[in-house]
């Protein structure tokens, strides 16, 4: 197929320097992941808003996946990143980079320093989650919420995390503390914490299947550990299992996939945003 006209046309499109470099903002920088004929596995790069607005932006390479794969002799595939968001005073200096060996569903999560453009090693107490089907995110600078393969009974029948644990920096992953668990028959279970326009939110989530999930919520408190008994209690959200839930500042947004009758007197139809 490499000799066909269709193949050459598609390859030319993929390698074109005229592609729009879509960006995501982290702090004062605008980041883009880029593929071309010189970077088959891709480079993660950044530029300023002023530079991005120009005809020829000047990019700084943050992480070269081709070079990393060559150095470590592993066929790494870029899987994205999760940012450390500490609210209004965030330094925007750390992310968790997701790398897949050979493009498999199982991934490795490694902490990355955006100021040094380098991974934070385990010798520096950096977070590293070994290869598994994992759900990992920052809760605070020194604590992660981790769902991964902790051993027997820690995965669902679907092979995804069943347990969510709080992992403190400087401690072994084996000492992470259980904070939430789903059922063996769930697709997955996780807990996540984030900042939204001046407010902190924390959810627990059990995916019953690909369309239905049960959800619990509490106001987030970055001062308390996820494992602390001093934090507010989670309360189950009284919404349909197939509803989507999100936030905007201090408001909760509910998107309906099916009709929802409330208190026997009011029905919100499928497709409504509440």
Short mmCIF file of C-alpha atoms in Angstrom, two decimals:
data_model
loop_
_atom_site.label_atom_id
_atom_site.label_comp_id
_atom_site.label_asym_id
_atom_site.label_seq_id
_atom_site.Cartn_x
_atom_site.Cartn_y
_atom_site.Cartn_z
CA UNK A 1 0.00 0.00 0.00
CA UNK A 2 2.96 2.37 0.44
CA UNK A 3 3.32 2.61 -3.35
CA UNK A 4 -0.28 3.68 -3.97
CA UNK A 5 -1.34 7.22 -4.80
CA UNK A 6 -3.82 7.24 -1.90
CA UNK A 7 -1.07 6.31 0.59
CA UNK A 8 1.25 9.04 -0.70
CA UNK A 9 -1.56 11.60 -0.58
CA UNK A 10 -2.50 10.76 3.02
CA UNK A 11 1.15 10.73 4.10
CA UNK A 12 1.64 14.12 2.48
CA UNK A 13 -1.30 15.52 4.44
CA UNK A 14 -0.01 14.07 7.71
CA UNK A 15 3.52 15.40 7.13
CA UNK A 16 2.40 18.80 5.88
CA UNK A 17 3.87 21.83 7.63
CA UNK A 18 0.65 23.71 6.79
CA UNK A 19 -1.43 21.82 9.37
CA UNK A 20 -3.07 23.99 12.03
CA UNK A 21 -1.07 23.56 15.27
CA UNK A 22 -3.91 23.37 17.78
CA UNK A 23 -2.83 24.43 21.25
CA UNK A 24 -3.77 24.07 24.92
CA UNK A 25 -2.86 26.71 27.46
CA UNK A 26 -0.86 25.87 30.59
CA UNK A 27 0.00 29.03 32.52
CA UNK A 28 1.54 31.57 30.15
CA UNK A 29 2.50 29.00 27.52
CA UNK A 30 0.58 27.44 24.63
CA UNK A 31 1.35 23.76 24.05
CA UNK A 32 1.01 21.66 20.91
CA UNK A 33 1.76 18.04 20.11
CA UNK A 34 3.16 17.77 16.59
CA UNK A 35 3.83 14.97 14.09
CA UNK A 36 5.69 15.28 10.80
CA UNK A 37 8.17 13.30 8.68
CA UNK A 38 11.03 14.23 11.04
CA UNK A 39 9.05 13.42 14.20
CA UNK A 40 7.16 10.19 13.60
CA UNK A 41 6.34 9.66 17.26
CA UNK A 42 5.89 13.37 17.82
CA UNK A 43 7.19 16.30 19.82
CA UNK A 44 5.47 18.20 22.60
CA UNK A 45 6.30 21.87 22.17
CA UNK A 46 5.23 25.29 23.37
CA UNK A 47 5.25 28.94 22.41
CA UNK A 48 4.01 32.28 23.70
CA UNK A 49 0.67 33.79 22.70
CA UNK A 50 2.46 36.57 20.83
CA UNK A 51 4.54 34.07 18.90
CA UNK A 52 1.56 31.81 18.19
CA UNK A 53 -0.33 34.78 16.76
CA UNK A 54 2.45 35.46 14.27
CA UNK A 55 2.83 34.02 10.76
CA UNK A 56 5.76 31.82 11.83
CA UNK A 57 5.57 30.85 15.52
CA UNK A 58 8.82 30.02 17.30
CA UNK A 59 8.43 26.71 19.13
CA UNK A 60 10.43 25.34 22.06
CA UNK A 61 10.55 21.55 22.29
CA UNK A 62 9.43 20.37 25.71
CA UNK A 63 9.56 16.60 25.12
CA UNK A 64 10.74 14.68 22.04
CA UNK A 65 9.05 11.26 22.01
CA UNK A 66 11.28 9.94 19.20
CA UNK A 67 14.41 10.82 21.18
CA UNK A 68 12.95 9.37 24.38
CA UNK A 69 12.04 6.11 22.64
CA UNK A 70 15.54 5.84 21.19
CA UNK A 71 17.21 6.61 24.54
CA UNK A 72 15.13 4.15 26.55
CA UNK A 73 14.77 1.57 23.76
CA UNK A 74 10.98 1.51 24.21
CA UNK A 75 8.51 2.29 21.44
CA UNK A 76 6.71 4.98 23.41
CA UNK A 77 3.40 6.39 22.14
CA UNK A 78 2.23 9.75 23.47
CA UNK A 79 -0.95 9.52 25.56
CA UNK A 80 -1.37 13.09 26.76
CA UNK A 81 -0.93 14.70 30.17
CA UNK A 82 -2.68 15.75 33.38
CA UNK A 83 -1.82 19.19 34.78
CA UNK A 84 -1.21 20.14 38.41
CA UNK A 85 -3.78 22.92 38.94
CA UNK A 86 -3.35 24.59 42.33
CA UNK A 87 -5.98 27.25 41.76
CA UNK A 88 -5.42 31.01 41.37
CA UNK A 89 -1.82 30.79 42.63
CA UNK A 90 -0.83 27.79 40.55
CA UNK A 91 2.77 27.62 39.35
CA UNK A 92 1.81 25.49 36.31
CA UNK A 93 5.14 23.69 36.59
CA UNK A 94 4.17 20.00 36.83
CA UNK A 95 2.24 17.50 34.73
CA UNK A 96 1.75 13.75 34.69
CA UNK A 97 2.73 12.50 31.25
CA UNK A 98 1.01 9.38 29.89
CA UNK A 99 3.14 7.07 27.75
CA UNK A 100 2.03 3.82 26.17
CA UNK A 101 4.61 1.15 25.23
CA UNK A 102 3.78 0.23 21.66
CA UNK A 103 0.38 1.90 21.78
CA UNK A 104 -1.27 -0.57 24.18
CA UNK A 105 -4.15 0.28 26.54
CA UNK A 106 -1.78 -0.17 29.46
CA UNK A 107 0.21 3.01 30.13
CA UNK A 108 3.00 4.39 32.28
CA UNK A 109 2.45 7.69 34.14
CA UNK A 110 5.53 9.83 34.83
CA UNK A 111 5.79 13.21 36.52
CA UNK A 112 7.33 15.93 34.35
CA UNK A 113 8.81 19.31 35.31
CA UNK A 114 7.77 22.00 32.81
CA UNK A 115 10.40 24.46 34.03
CA UNK A 116 13.31 22.05 33.48
CA UNK A 117 11.63 20.21 30.59
CA UNK A 118 12.62 16.95 32.25
CA UNK A 119 11.04 14.02 34.04
CA UNK A 120 11.11 14.10 37.84
CA UNK A 121 12.95 10.93 38.78
CA UNK A 122 11.95 8.58 41.57
CA UNK A 123 15.21 9.56 43.30
CA UNK A 124 13.77 13.10 43.41
CA UNK A 125 10.51 11.71 44.87
CA UNK A 126 8.81 12.08 41.51
CA UNK A 127 5.60 10.17 40.89
CA UNK A 128 5.86 7.15 38.57
CA UNK A 129 2.96 4.73 38.07
CA UNK A 130 4.06 1.46 36.39
CA UNK A 131 2.47 0.03 33.26
CA UNK A 132 -1.20 -0.76 33.75
CA UNK A 133 -4.68 0.38 32.76
CA UNK A 134 -4.63 3.29 35.19
CA UNK A 135 -6.61 6.37 36.20
CA UNK A 136 -4.25 8.89 37.80
CA UNK A 137 -4.50 12.61 38.56
CA UNK A 138 -3.11 15.22 40.90
CA UNK A 139 -5.12 16.05 43.98
CA UNK A 140 -2.47 18.41 45.35
CA UNK A 141 1.23 18.90 44.64
CA UNK A 142 2.13 16.12 47.04
CA UNK A 143 -0.81 13.76 46.62
CA UNK A 144 -2.20 11.78 43.71
CA UNK A 145 -5.50 9.96 43.32
CA UNK A 146 -4.52 6.63 41.78
CA UNK A 147 -6.45 3.78 40.30
CA UNK A 148 -4.17 1.07 38.92
CA UNK A 149 -3.26 -2.59 39.23
CA UNK A 150 -2.50 -2.93 42.93
CA UNK A 151 -2.68 -6.71 42.74
CA UNK A 152 -5.39 -9.33 43.16
CA UNK A 153 -8.89 -7.86 43.36
CA UNK A 154 -7.87 -4.32 42.40
CA UNK A 155 -9.22 -4.49 38.83
CA UNK A 156 -12.78 -4.96 37.58
CA UNK A 157 -13.86 -7.80 35.34
CA UNK A 158 -13.28 -5.37 32.45
CA UNK A 159 -9.63 -4.97 33.47
CA UNK A 160 -9.88 -1.37 34.66
CA UNK A 161 -9.23 0.07 38.16
CA UNK A 162 -11.74 -0.94 40.83
CA UNK A 163 -9.96 0.89 43.66
CA UNK A 164 -9.00 4.55 44.11
CA UNK A 165 -6.18 5.34 46.51
CA UNK A 166 -4.47 8.45 47.86
CA UNK A 167 -0.72 8.36 47.26
CA UNK A 168 1.54 10.79 49.12
CA UNK A 169 4.81 11.98 47.62
CA UNK A 170 7.87 10.28 49.04
CA UNK A 171 6.05 7.07 49.98
CA UNK A 172 5.92 3.75 48.06
CA UNK A 173 2.87 3.23 45.84
CA UNK A 174 2.21 0.08 47.88
CA UNK A 175 1.44 2.32 50.88
CA UNK A 176 -1.26 4.37 49.11
CA UNK A 177 -4.45 4.58 51.19
CA UNK A 178 -7.80 3.29 49.92
CA UNK A 179 -10.39 6.09 49.58
CA UNK A 180 -13.01 4.56 47.25
CA UNK A 181 -13.92 1.26 45.64
CA UNK A 182 -16.39 -0.03 43.11
CA UNK A 183 -17.83 -3.48 42.48
CA UNK A 184 -16.07 -6.24 40.61
CA UNK A 185 -18.72 -6.10 37.88
CA UNK A 186 -18.33 -2.34 37.27
CA UNK A 187 -16.46 -1.17 34.20
CA UNK A 188 -14.26 1.02 36.42
CA UNK A 189 -14.24 3.20 39.52
CA UNK A 190 -12.32 6.37 40.27
CA UNK A 191 -12.10 9.52 42.36
CA UNK A 192 -11.05 12.93 41.05
CA UNK A 193 -10.50 16.42 42.41
CA UNK A 194 -10.22 19.74 40.59
CA UNK A 195 -10.43 23.52 40.69
CA UNK A 196 -13.09 25.36 38.67
CA UNK A 197 -13.23 29.17 38.59
CA UNK A 198 -12.51 29.71 42.27
CA UNK A 199 -14.14 26.54 43.63
CA UNK A 200 -12.83 23.07 44.47
CA UNK A 201 -14.80 19.93 43.61
CA UNK A 202 -14.32 16.24 44.35
CA UNK A 203 -16.21 13.35 42.78
CA UNK A 204 -16.36 9.60 43.16
CA UNK A 205 -17.53 7.66 40.15
CA UNK A 206 -18.58 4.08 39.43
CA UNK A 207 -19.05 3.26 35.75
CA UNK A 208 -21.78 0.61 35.65
CA UNK A 209 -21.40 0.30 31.88
CA UNK A 210 -20.41 2.65 29.07
CA UNK A 211 -23.57 4.75 29.44
CA UNK A 212 -24.54 4.57 33.11
CA UNK A 213 -22.67 5.52 36.28
CA UNK A 214 -23.31 6.32 39.92
CA UNK A 215 -21.76 9.48 41.28
CA UNK A 216 -20.90 10.96 44.67
CA UNK A 217 -19.81 14.52 45.43
CA UNK A 218 -18.30 16.71 48.11
CA UNK A 219 -16.87 20.22 48.17
CA UNK A 220 -13.14 19.87 47.61
CA UNK A 221 -10.62 20.82 50.31
CA UNK A 222 -6.98 20.95 49.14
CA UNK A 223 -5.77 21.36 52.72
CA UNK A 224 -7.01 17.92 53.79
CA UNK A 225 -5.69 14.66 52.38
CA UNK A 226 -8.18 12.55 50.45
CA UNK A 227 -7.72 9.93 53.16
CA UNK A 228 -8.37 12.35 56.05
CA UNK A 229 -11.38 11.76 58.27
CA UNK A 230 -11.72 15.54 58.67
CA UNK A 231 -12.98 16.12 55.15
CA UNK A 232 -16.64 16.55 54.25
CA UNK A 233 -18.62 13.38 53.57
CA UNK A 234 -19.42 12.35 50.02
CA UNK A 235 -23.10 12.34 49.13
CA UNK A 236 -24.60 10.37 46.29
CA UNK A 237 -26.00 12.60 43.57
CA UNK A 238 -29.74 11.98 43.06
CA UNK A 239 -29.54 12.11 39.26
CA UNK A 240 -30.28 9.44 36.63
CA UNK A 241 -27.44 6.97 36.14
CA UNK A 242 -27.20 7.90 32.45
CA UNK A 243 -26.95 11.66 33.11
CA UNK A 244 -23.71 13.56 32.60
CA UNK A 245 -22.52 15.74 35.47
CA UNK A 246 -20.06 18.63 35.46
CA UNK A 247 -19.49 22.02 37.10
CA UNK A 248 -19.17 25.68 36.28
CA UNK A 249 -17.71 27.61 39.23
CA UNK A 250 -20.06 26.77 42.15
CA UNK A 251 -22.89 25.44 39.94
CA UNK A 252 -23.49 21.84 38.97
CA UNK A 253 -24.40 21.11 35.34
CA UNK A 254 -26.53 18.07 34.51
CA UNK A 255 -27.03 16.86 30.94
CA UNK A 256 -29.84 14.36 30.39
CA UNK A 257 -29.79 11.36 28.06
CA UNK A 258 -33.28 10.28 29.14
CA UNK A 259 -36.36 11.97 30.62
CA UNK A 260 -36.09 12.76 34.34
CA UNK A 261 -39.13 13.07 36.56
CA UNK A 262 -38.40 15.12 39.69
CA UNK A 263 -40.57 14.87 42.81
CA UNK A 264 -43.40 13.38 40.76
CA UNK A 265 -44.40 16.79 39.45
CA UNK A 266 -41.83 17.99 36.93
CA UNK A 267 -40.30 16.13 34.00
CA UNK A 268 -37.15 17.32 32.25
CA UNK A 269 -36.87 15.81 28.79
CA UNK A 270 -33.84 14.04 27.34
CA UNK A 271 -31.33 16.49 25.91
CA UNK A 272 -31.97 19.10 28.61
CA UNK A 273 -29.07 20.89 30.29
CA UNK A 274 -29.86 21.75 33.90
#
